[in-house]
Short mmCIF file of C-alpha atoms in Angstrom, two decimals:
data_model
loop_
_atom_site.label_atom_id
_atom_site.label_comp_id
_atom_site.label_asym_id
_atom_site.label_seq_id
_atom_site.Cartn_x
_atom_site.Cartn_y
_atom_site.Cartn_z
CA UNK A 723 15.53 1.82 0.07
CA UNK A 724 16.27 -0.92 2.96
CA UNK A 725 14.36 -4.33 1.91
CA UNK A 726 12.91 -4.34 5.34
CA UNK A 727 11.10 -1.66 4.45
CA UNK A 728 9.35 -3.23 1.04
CA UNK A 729 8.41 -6.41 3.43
CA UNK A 730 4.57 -7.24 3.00
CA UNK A 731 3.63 -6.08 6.66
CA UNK A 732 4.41 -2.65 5.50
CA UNK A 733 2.69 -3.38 2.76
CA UNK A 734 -0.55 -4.73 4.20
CA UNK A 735 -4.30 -4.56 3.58
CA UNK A 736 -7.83 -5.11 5.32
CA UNK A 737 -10.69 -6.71 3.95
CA UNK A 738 -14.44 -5.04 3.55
CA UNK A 739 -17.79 -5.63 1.53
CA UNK A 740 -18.86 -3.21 -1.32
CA UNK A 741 -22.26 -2.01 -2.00
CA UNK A 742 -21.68 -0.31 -5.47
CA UNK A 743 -19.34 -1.86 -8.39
CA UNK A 744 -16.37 -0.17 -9.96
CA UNK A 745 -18.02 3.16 -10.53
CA UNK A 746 -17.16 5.77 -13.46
CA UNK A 747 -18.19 9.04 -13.97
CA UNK A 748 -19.96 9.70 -17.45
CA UNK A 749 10.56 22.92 6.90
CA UNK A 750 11.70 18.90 7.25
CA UNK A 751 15.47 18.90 8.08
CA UNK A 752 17.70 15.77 7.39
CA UNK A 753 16.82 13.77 9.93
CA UNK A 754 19.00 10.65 10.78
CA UNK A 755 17.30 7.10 11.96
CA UNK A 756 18.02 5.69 15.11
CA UNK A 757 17.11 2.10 13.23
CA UNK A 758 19.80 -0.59 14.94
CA UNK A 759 20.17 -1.92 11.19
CA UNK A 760 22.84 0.83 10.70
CA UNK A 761 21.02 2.74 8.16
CA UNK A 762 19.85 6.27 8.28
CA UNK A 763 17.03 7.95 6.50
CA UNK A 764 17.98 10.03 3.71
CA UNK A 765 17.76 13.73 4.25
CA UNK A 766 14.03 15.35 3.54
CA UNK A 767 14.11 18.90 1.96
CA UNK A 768 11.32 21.81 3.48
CA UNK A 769 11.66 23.10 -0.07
CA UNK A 770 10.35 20.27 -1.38
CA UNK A 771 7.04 20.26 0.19
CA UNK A 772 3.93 21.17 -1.77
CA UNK A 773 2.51 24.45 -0.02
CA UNK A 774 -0.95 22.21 -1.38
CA UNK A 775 -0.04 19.45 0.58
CA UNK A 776 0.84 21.17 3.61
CA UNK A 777 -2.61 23.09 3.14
CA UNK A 778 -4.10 20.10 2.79
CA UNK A 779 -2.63 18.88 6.09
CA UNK A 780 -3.74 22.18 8.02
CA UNK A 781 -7.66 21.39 6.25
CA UNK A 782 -7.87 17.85 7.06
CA UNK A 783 -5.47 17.44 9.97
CA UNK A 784 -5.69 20.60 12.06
CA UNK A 785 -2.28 21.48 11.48
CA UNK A 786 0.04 24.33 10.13
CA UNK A 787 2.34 24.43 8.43
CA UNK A 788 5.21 24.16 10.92
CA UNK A 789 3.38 21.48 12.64
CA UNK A 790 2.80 19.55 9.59
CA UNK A 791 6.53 19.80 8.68
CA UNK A 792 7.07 18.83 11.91
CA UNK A 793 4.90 15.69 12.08
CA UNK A 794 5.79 14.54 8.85
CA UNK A 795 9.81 14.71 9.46
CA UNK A 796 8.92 12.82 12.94
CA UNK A 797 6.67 10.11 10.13
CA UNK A 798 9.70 9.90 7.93
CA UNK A 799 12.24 9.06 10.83
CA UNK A 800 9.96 6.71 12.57
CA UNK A 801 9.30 4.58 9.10
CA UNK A 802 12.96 4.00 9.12
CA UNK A 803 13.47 3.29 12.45
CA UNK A 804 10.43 0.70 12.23
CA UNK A 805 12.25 -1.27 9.27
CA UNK A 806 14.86 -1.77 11.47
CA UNK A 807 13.44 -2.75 14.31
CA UNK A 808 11.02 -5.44 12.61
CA UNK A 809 14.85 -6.78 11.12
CA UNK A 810 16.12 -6.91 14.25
CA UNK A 811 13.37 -8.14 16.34
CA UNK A 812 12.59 -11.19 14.13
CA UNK A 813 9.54 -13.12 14.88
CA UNK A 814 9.08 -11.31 17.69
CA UNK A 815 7.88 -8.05 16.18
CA UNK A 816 4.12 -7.63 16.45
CA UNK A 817 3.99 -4.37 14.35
CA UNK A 818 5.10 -0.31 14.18
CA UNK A 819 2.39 2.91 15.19
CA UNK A 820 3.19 6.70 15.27
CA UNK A 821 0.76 8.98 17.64
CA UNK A 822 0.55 12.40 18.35
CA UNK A 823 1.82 15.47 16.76
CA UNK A 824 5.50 14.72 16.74
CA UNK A 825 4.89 10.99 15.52
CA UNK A 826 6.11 9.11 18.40
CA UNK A 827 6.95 5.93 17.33
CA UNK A 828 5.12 2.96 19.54
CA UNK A 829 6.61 -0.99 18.39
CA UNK A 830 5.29 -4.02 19.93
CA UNK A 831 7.20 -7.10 21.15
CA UNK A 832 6.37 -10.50 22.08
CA UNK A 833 9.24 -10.72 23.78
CA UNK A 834 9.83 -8.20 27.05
CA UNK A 835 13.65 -8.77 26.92
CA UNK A 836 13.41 -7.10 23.62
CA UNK A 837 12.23 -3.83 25.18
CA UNK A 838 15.91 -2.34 25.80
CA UNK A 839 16.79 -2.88 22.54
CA UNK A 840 13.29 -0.89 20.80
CA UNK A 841 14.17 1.87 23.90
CA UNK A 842 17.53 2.18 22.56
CA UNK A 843 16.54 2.71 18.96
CA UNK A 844 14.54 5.96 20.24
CA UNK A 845 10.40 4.16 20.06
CA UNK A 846 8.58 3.28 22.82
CA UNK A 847 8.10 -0.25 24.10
CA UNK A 848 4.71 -2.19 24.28
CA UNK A 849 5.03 -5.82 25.30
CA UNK A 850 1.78 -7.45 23.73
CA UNK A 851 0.93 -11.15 23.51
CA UNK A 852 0.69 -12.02 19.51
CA UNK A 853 3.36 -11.24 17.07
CA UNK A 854 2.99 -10.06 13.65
CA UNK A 855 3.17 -13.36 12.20
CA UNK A 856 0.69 -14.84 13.92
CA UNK A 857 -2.35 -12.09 13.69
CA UNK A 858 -1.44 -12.05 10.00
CA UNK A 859 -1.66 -15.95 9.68
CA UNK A 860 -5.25 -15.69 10.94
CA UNK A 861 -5.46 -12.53 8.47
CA UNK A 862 -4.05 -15.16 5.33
CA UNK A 863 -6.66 -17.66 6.32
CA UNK A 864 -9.82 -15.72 6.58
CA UNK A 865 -8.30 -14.59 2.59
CA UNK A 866 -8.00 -17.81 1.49
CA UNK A 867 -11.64 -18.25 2.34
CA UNK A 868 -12.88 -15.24 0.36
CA UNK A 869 -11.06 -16.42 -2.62
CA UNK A 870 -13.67 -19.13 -3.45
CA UNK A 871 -16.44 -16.41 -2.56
CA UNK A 872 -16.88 -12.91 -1.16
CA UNK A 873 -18.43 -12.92 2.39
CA UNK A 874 -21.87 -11.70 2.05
CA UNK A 875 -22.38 -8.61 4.46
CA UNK A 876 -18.82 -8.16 5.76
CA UNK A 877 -17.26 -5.21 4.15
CA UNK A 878 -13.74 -5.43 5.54
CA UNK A 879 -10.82 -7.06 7.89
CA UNK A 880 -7.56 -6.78 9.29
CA UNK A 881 -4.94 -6.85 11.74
CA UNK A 882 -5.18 -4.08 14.33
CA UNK A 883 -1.84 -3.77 15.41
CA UNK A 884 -2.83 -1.46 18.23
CA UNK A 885 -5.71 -3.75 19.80
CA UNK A 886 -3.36 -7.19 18.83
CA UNK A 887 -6.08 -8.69 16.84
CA UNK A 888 -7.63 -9.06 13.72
CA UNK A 889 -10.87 -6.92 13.62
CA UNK A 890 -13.27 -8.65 11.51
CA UNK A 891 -16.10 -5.84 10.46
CA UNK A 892 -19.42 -7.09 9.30
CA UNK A 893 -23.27 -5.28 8.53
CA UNK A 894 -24.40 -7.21 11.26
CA UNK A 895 -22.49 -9.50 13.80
CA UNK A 896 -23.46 -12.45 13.04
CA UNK A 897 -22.55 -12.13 9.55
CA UNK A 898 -18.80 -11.66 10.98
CA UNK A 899 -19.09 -14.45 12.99
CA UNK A 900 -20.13 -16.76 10.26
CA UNK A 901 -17.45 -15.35 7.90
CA UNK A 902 -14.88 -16.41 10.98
CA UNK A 903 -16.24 -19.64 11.34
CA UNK A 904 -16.20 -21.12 7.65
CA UNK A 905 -12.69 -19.84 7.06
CA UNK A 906 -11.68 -21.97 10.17
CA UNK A 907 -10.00 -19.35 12.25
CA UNK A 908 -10.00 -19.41 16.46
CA UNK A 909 -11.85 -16.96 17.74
CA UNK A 910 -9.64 -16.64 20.30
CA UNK A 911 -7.39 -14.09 18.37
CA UNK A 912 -10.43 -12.05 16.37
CA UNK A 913 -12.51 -8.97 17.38
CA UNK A 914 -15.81 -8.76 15.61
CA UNK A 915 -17.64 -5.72 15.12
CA UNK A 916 -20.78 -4.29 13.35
CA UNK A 917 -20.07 -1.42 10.69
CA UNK A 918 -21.94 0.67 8.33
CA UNK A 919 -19.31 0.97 5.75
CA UNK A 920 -20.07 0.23 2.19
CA UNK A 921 -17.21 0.35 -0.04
CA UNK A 922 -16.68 0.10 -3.73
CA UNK A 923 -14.49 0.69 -6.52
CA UNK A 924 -14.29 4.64 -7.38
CA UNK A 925 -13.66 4.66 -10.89
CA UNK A 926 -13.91 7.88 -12.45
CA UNK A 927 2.21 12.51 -16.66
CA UNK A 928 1.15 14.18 -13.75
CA UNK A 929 -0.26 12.08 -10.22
CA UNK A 930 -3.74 12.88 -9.91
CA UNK A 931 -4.60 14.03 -13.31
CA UNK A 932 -8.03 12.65 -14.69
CA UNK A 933 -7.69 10.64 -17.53
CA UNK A 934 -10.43 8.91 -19.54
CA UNK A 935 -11.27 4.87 -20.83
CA UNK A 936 -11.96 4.40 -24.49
CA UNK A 937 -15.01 2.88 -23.42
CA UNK A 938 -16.12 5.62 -21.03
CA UNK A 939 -15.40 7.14 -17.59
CA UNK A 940 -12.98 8.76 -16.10
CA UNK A 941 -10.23 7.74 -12.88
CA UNK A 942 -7.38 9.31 -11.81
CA UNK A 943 -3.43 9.29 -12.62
CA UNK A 944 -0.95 7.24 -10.00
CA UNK A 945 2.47 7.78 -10.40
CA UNK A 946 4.52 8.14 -13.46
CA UNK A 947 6.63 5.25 -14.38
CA UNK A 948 9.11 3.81 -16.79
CA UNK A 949 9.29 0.08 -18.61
CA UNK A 950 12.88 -0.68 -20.01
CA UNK A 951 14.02 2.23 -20.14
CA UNK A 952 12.29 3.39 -22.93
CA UNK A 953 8.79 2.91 -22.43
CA UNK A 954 6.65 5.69 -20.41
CA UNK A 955 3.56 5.37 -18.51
CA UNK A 956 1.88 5.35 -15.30
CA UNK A 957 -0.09 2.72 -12.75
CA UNK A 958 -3.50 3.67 -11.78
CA UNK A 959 -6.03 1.18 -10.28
CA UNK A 960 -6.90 -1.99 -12.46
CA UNK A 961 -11.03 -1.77 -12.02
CA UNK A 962 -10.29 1.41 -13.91
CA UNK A 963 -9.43 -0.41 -17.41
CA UNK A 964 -8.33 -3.85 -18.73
CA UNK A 965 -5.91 -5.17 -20.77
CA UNK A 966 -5.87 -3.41 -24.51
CA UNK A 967 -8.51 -0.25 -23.08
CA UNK A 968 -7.49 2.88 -24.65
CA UNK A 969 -7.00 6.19 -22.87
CA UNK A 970 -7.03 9.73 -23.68
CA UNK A 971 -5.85 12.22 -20.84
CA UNK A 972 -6.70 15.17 -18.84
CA UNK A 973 -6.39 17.31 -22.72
CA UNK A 974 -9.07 14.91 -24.41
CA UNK A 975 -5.76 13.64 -26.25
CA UNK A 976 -4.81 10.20 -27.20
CA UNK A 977 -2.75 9.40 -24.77
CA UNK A 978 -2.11 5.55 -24.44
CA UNK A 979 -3.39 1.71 -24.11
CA UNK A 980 -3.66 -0.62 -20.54
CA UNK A 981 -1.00 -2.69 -20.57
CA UNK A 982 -2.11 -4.74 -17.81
CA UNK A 983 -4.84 -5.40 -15.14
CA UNK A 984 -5.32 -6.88 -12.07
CA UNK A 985 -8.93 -6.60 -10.46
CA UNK A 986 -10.31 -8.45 -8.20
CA UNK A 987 -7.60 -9.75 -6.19
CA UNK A 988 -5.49 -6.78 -6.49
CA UNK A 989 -6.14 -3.99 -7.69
CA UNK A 990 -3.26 -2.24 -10.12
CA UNK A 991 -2.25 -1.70 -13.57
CA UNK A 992 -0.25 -0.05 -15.71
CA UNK A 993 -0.88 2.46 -19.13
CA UNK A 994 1.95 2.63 -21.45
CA UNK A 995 1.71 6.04 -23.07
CA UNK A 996 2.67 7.22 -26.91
CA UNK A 997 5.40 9.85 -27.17
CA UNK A 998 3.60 12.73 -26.41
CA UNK A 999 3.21 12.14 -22.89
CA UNK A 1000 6.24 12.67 -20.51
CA UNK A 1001 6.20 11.85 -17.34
CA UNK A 1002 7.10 13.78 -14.64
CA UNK A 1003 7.90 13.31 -10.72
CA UNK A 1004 5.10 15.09 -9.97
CA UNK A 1005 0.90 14.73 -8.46
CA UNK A 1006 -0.86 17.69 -9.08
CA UNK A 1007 -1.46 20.02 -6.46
CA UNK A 1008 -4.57 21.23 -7.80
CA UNK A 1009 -3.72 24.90 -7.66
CA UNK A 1010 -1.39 24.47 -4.79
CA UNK A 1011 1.06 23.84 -6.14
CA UNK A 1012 2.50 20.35 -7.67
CA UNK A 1013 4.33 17.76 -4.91
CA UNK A 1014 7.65 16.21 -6.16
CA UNK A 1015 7.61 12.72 -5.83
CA UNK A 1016 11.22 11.79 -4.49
CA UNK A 1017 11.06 7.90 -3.47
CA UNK A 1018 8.32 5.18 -2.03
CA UNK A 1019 9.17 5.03 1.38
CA UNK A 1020 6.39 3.16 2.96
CA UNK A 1021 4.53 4.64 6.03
CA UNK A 1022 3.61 3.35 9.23
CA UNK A 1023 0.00 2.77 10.75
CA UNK A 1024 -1.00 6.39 12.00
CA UNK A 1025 1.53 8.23 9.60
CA UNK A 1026 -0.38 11.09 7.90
CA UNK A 1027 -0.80 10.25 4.01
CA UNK A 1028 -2.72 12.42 1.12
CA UNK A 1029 -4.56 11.71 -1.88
CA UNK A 1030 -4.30 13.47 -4.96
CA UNK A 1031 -7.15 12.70 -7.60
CA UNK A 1032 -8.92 14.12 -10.37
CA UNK A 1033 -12.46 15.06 -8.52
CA UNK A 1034 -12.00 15.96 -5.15
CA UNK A 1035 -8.98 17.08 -5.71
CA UNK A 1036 -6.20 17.19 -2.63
CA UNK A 1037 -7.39 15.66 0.83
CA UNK A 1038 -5.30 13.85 3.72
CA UNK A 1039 -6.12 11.74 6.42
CA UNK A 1040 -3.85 8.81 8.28
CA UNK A 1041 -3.51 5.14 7.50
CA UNK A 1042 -5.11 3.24 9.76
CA UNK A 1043 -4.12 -0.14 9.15
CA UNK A 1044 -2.03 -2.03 6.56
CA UNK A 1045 -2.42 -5.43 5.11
CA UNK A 1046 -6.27 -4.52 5.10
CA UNK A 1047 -8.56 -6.57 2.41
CA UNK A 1048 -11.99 -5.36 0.96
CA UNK A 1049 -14.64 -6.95 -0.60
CA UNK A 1050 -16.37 -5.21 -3.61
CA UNK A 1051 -19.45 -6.56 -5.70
CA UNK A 1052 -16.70 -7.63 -7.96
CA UNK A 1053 -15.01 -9.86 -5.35
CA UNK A 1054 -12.44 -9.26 -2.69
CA UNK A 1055 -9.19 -7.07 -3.49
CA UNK A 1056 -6.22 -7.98 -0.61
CA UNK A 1057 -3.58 -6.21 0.38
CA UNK A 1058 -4.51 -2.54 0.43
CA UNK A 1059 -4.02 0.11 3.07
CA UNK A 1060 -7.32 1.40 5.00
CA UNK A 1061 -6.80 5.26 5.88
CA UNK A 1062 -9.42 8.18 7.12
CA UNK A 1063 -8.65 9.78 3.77
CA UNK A 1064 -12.17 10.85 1.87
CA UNK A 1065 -12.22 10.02 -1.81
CA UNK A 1066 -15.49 9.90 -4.91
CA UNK A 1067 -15.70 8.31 -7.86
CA UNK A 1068 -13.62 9.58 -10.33
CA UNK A 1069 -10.28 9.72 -7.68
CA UNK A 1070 -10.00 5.95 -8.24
CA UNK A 1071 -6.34 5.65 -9.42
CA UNK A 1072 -4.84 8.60 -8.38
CA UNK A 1073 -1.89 9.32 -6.37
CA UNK A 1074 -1.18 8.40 -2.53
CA UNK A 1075 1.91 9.88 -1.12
CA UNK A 1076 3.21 10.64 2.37
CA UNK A 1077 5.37 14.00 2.66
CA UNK A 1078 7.35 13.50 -0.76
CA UNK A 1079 6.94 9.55 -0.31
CA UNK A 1080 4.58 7.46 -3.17
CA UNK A 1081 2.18 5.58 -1.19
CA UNK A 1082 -0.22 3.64 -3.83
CA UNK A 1083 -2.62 4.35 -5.70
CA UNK A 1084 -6.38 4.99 -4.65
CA UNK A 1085 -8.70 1.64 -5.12
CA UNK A 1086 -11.96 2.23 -3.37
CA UNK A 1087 -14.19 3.20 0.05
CA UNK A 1088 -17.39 4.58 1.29
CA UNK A 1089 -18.72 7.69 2.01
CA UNK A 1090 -17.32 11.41 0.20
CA UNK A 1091 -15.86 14.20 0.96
CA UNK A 1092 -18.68 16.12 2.14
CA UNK A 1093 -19.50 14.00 4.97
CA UNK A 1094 -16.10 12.00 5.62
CA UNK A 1095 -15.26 8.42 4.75
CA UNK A 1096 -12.97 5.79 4.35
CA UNK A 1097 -10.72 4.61 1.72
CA UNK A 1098 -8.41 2.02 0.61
CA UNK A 1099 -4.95 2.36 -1.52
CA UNK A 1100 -3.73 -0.11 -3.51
CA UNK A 1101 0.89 -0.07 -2.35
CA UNK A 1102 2.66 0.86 -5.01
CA UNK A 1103 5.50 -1.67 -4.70
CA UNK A 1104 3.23 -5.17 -5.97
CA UNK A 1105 2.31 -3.33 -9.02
CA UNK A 1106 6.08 -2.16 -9.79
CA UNK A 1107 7.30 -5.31 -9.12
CA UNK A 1108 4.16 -7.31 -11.20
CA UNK A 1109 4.78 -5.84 -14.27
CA UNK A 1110 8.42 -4.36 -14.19
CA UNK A 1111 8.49 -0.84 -13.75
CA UNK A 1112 10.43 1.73 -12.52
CA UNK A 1113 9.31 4.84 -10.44
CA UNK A 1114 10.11 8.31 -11.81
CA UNK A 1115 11.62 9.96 -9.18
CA UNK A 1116 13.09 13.41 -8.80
CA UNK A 1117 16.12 12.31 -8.40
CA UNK A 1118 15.73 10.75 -12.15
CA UNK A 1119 16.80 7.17 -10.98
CA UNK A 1120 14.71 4.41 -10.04
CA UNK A 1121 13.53 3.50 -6.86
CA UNK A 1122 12.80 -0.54 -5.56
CA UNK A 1123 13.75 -1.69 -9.58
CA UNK A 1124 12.23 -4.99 -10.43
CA UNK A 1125 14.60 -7.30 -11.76
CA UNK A 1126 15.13 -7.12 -15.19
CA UNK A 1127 17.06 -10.23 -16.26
CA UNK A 1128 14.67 -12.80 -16.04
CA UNK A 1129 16.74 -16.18 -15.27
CA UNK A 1130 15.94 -19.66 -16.71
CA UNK A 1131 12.76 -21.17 -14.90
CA UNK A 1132 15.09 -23.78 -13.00
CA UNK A 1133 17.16 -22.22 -10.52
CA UNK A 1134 20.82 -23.01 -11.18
CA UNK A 1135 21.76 -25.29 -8.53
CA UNK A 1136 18.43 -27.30 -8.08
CA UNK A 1137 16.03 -26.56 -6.00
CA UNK A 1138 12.27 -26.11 -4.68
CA UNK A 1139 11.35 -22.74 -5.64
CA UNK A 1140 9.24 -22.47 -9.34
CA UNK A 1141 8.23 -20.06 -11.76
CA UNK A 1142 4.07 -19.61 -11.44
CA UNK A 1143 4.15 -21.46 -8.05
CA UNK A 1144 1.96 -19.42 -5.64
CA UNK A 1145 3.45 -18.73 -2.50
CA UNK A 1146 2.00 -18.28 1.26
CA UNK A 1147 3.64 -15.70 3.74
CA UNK A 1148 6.19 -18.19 5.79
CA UNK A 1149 6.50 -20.79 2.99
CA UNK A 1150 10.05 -21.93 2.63
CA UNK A 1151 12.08 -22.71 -0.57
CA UNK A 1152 15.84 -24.22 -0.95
CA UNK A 1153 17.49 -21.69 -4.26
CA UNK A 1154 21.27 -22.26 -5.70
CA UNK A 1155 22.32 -24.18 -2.09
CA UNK A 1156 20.42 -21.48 0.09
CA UNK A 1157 17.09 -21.64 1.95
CA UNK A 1158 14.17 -18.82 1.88
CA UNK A 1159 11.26 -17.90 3.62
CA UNK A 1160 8.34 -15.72 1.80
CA UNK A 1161 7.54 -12.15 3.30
CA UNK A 1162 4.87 -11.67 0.94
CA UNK A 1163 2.12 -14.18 -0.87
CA UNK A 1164 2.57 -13.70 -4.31
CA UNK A 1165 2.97 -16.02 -7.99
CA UNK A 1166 6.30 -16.41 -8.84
CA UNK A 1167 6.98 -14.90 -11.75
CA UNK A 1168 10.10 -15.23 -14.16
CA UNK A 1169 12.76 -13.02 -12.90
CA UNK A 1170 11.59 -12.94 -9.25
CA UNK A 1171 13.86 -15.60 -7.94
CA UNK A 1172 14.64 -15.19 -4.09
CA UNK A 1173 17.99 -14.29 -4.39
CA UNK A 1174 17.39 -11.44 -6.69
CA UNK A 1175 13.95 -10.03 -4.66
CA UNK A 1176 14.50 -9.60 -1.24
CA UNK A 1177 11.26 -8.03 -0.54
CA UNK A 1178 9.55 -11.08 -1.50
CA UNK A 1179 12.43 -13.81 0.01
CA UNK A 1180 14.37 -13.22 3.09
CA UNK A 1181 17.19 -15.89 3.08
CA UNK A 1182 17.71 -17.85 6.53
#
């Protein structure tokens, strides 16, 4: 996969108050990219697409199945082409869209001269008057204030790419406004606005399959993984389980132990399984048919994207924004991706995926499936890279491998960048002679030096 495309702004998240804790339940043709980086998106099978997925689509979406396969090769071209153009544009890039049924591809510039060049590579032009980086520094600080404490009454925020802003959501508006105000953020770049949502953890080798904590309850298979090379398992969501909880799975079988947990903050982990369990490419079509999981292609804001989980079963919606961040009554989780999917306790965990693409894994929302709601996935990426995994693929090799020589804690050379230093989007670092600027906040960990992660470093 191209590193542009593992940057954090395709990996974003909004931020939203929860009501009710982490709850458990007692034909695409190859199709080449116009992206000016050179690349071109790898060819996308009609075979390989779930007849439950594309039902799904035609359910949730209003679409056929030609349509769907129509859409969906338009999502996968215009997710390449968007790397690209965010590479090429540089600081002026103020974020990627799709619309429509054919996806058309919509990426905004600071920078009107720029406008020939995002013609050229086949998306429409918008000239807008905040880049990426900016909105999303606004976005960092109004996280950095939740850290200490979760905003009382507002449920979530992020950057709107479409509007140019950061859309601050609150019960009332006043609560917004006094979120805004403590974290120190001009309101000159912020839209509030009053919503009803109340979202919260839903808790409840095959994506999608229901397994069930030691302790009690039941969530929802991610996506199968590997550890070492020898070492199966899967990610699911980390309010699901902690460190050391056992599992059984979908057969009431022992099945395996959390190896790690991340909740609040984030919201991931990972379940290393016994040898029993092996784990497949797959999320369970729930009697459509299985979808083969080929890669982890992130998709753009608008892209269509399904959820696979173990008690609603298949539904689809489209992401609405990236880089989103929710608050829960356990405190505020950063980084997810908001969509119009629908999801109920139990789902937590399970699979996210986008054509034959692995999105994330599903964290929490509000509403059900009944009467429509909204829901947040946790990218899959952070969690692959946090505890070094590897994505099993149908092509049997991995895809976006951690690095798996951890180096010594002092980078040879000299210089700034540290192991367990916590890093800011824009910080800069000097590495073996070379400087480095950080494309996603994260803790350096051993191993994740900026050479040897360019989704995390992008050398200048």
């Amino acid at each position: 996969m191209e590193n542009t495309t593992l940057r954090r702004r395709v990996l974003t998240t909004a931020t939203a108050t929860v009501a009710v804790g982490a709850l458990a339940l007692a034909g695409l043709n190859g199709v080449a990219s116009a992206d000016p980086s050179g690349t071109t998106a790898p060819a996308v099978s009609a075979d390989s697409l779930s007849p439950g997925l594309l039902a799904a689509l035609e359910r949730d979406l209003g679409l056929d199945a030609e349509a769907a396969k129509s859409r969906l090769a338009g999502e996968y071209r215009a997710a390449a082409v968007a790397a690209g153009l965010e590479k090429s544009l540089g600081a002026s890039y103020a974020g990627a869209r799709v619309s429509g049924d054919e996806a058309d591809l919509t990426v905004s510039t600071t920078d009107a001269s720029e406008a020939a060049l995002i013609t050229k590579a086949g998306a429409k032009a918008e000239v807008v008057g905040h880049s990426l980086d900016r909105l999303e520094a606004v976005k960092d600080a109004l996280d950095k204030a939740a850290l200490g404490k979760a905003p009382k009454n507002v449920p979530v925020w992020y950057v709107d790419v479409e509007a140019n802003r950061v859309v601050v959501n609150g019960a009332t508006t006043s609560a917004a406004e006094a979120f805004v105000k403590a974290a120190g953020v001009s309101g000159k770049l912020v839209t509030v606005a009053r919503s009803a949502e109340q979202p919260r953890a839903l808790a409840d080798i095959r994506g999608g399959d229901a397994y069930y904590m030691g302790g009690g309850g039941r969530c929802s298979v991610g996506f199968s993984v590997t550890r070492g090379g020898t070492q199966n398992g899967f990610v699911t969501a980390g309010h699901c389980g902690r460190t050391g909880t056992t599992t059984n799975g979908v057969n009431q079988q022992a099945q395996g132990t959390f190896q790690g947990s991340t909740f609040p903050g984030r919201d991931y982990a990972w379940v290393a399984t016994n040898a029993n369990w092996v784990p497949k490419p797959l999320v369970n079509g729930y009697g459509r048919g299985d979808v083969t999981v080929a890669g982890s292609t992130p998709s753009v804001v608008g892209a269509s994207v399904c959820r696979s989980g173990s008690t609603t079963g298949w539904h689809c919606g489209t992401i609405q924004q990236l880089n989103t961040s929710v608050t829960y009554p356990e405190g505020t989780i950063s980084g997810v991706t908001r969509t119009s999917v629908c999801a109920e306790p139990g789902d937590s965990g399970g699979a996210y995926i986008s054509g034959s693409q692995a999105q994330g894994v599903t964290s929490g929302g509000s509403g059900n499936c009944r009467s429509g709601g909204t829901t947040y996935f946790q990218p899959l990426l952070p969690a692959l890279q946090a505890y070094g995994l590897t994505l099993v693929t149908s092509g049997g090799g991995p895809t976006d491998p951690p690095p798996t020589t951890p180096p010594p804690t002092d980078p040879p050379g000299g210089g700034t960048w540290a192991v367990g230093t916590s890093y800011a989007v824009g910080a800069t670092v000097t590495y073996g002679g070379a400087t480095y600027r950080c494309l996603q906040a994260h803790t350096a960990q051993p191993g994740w030096t900026p050479a040897a992660v360019p989704a995390l470093w992008q050398r200048l």
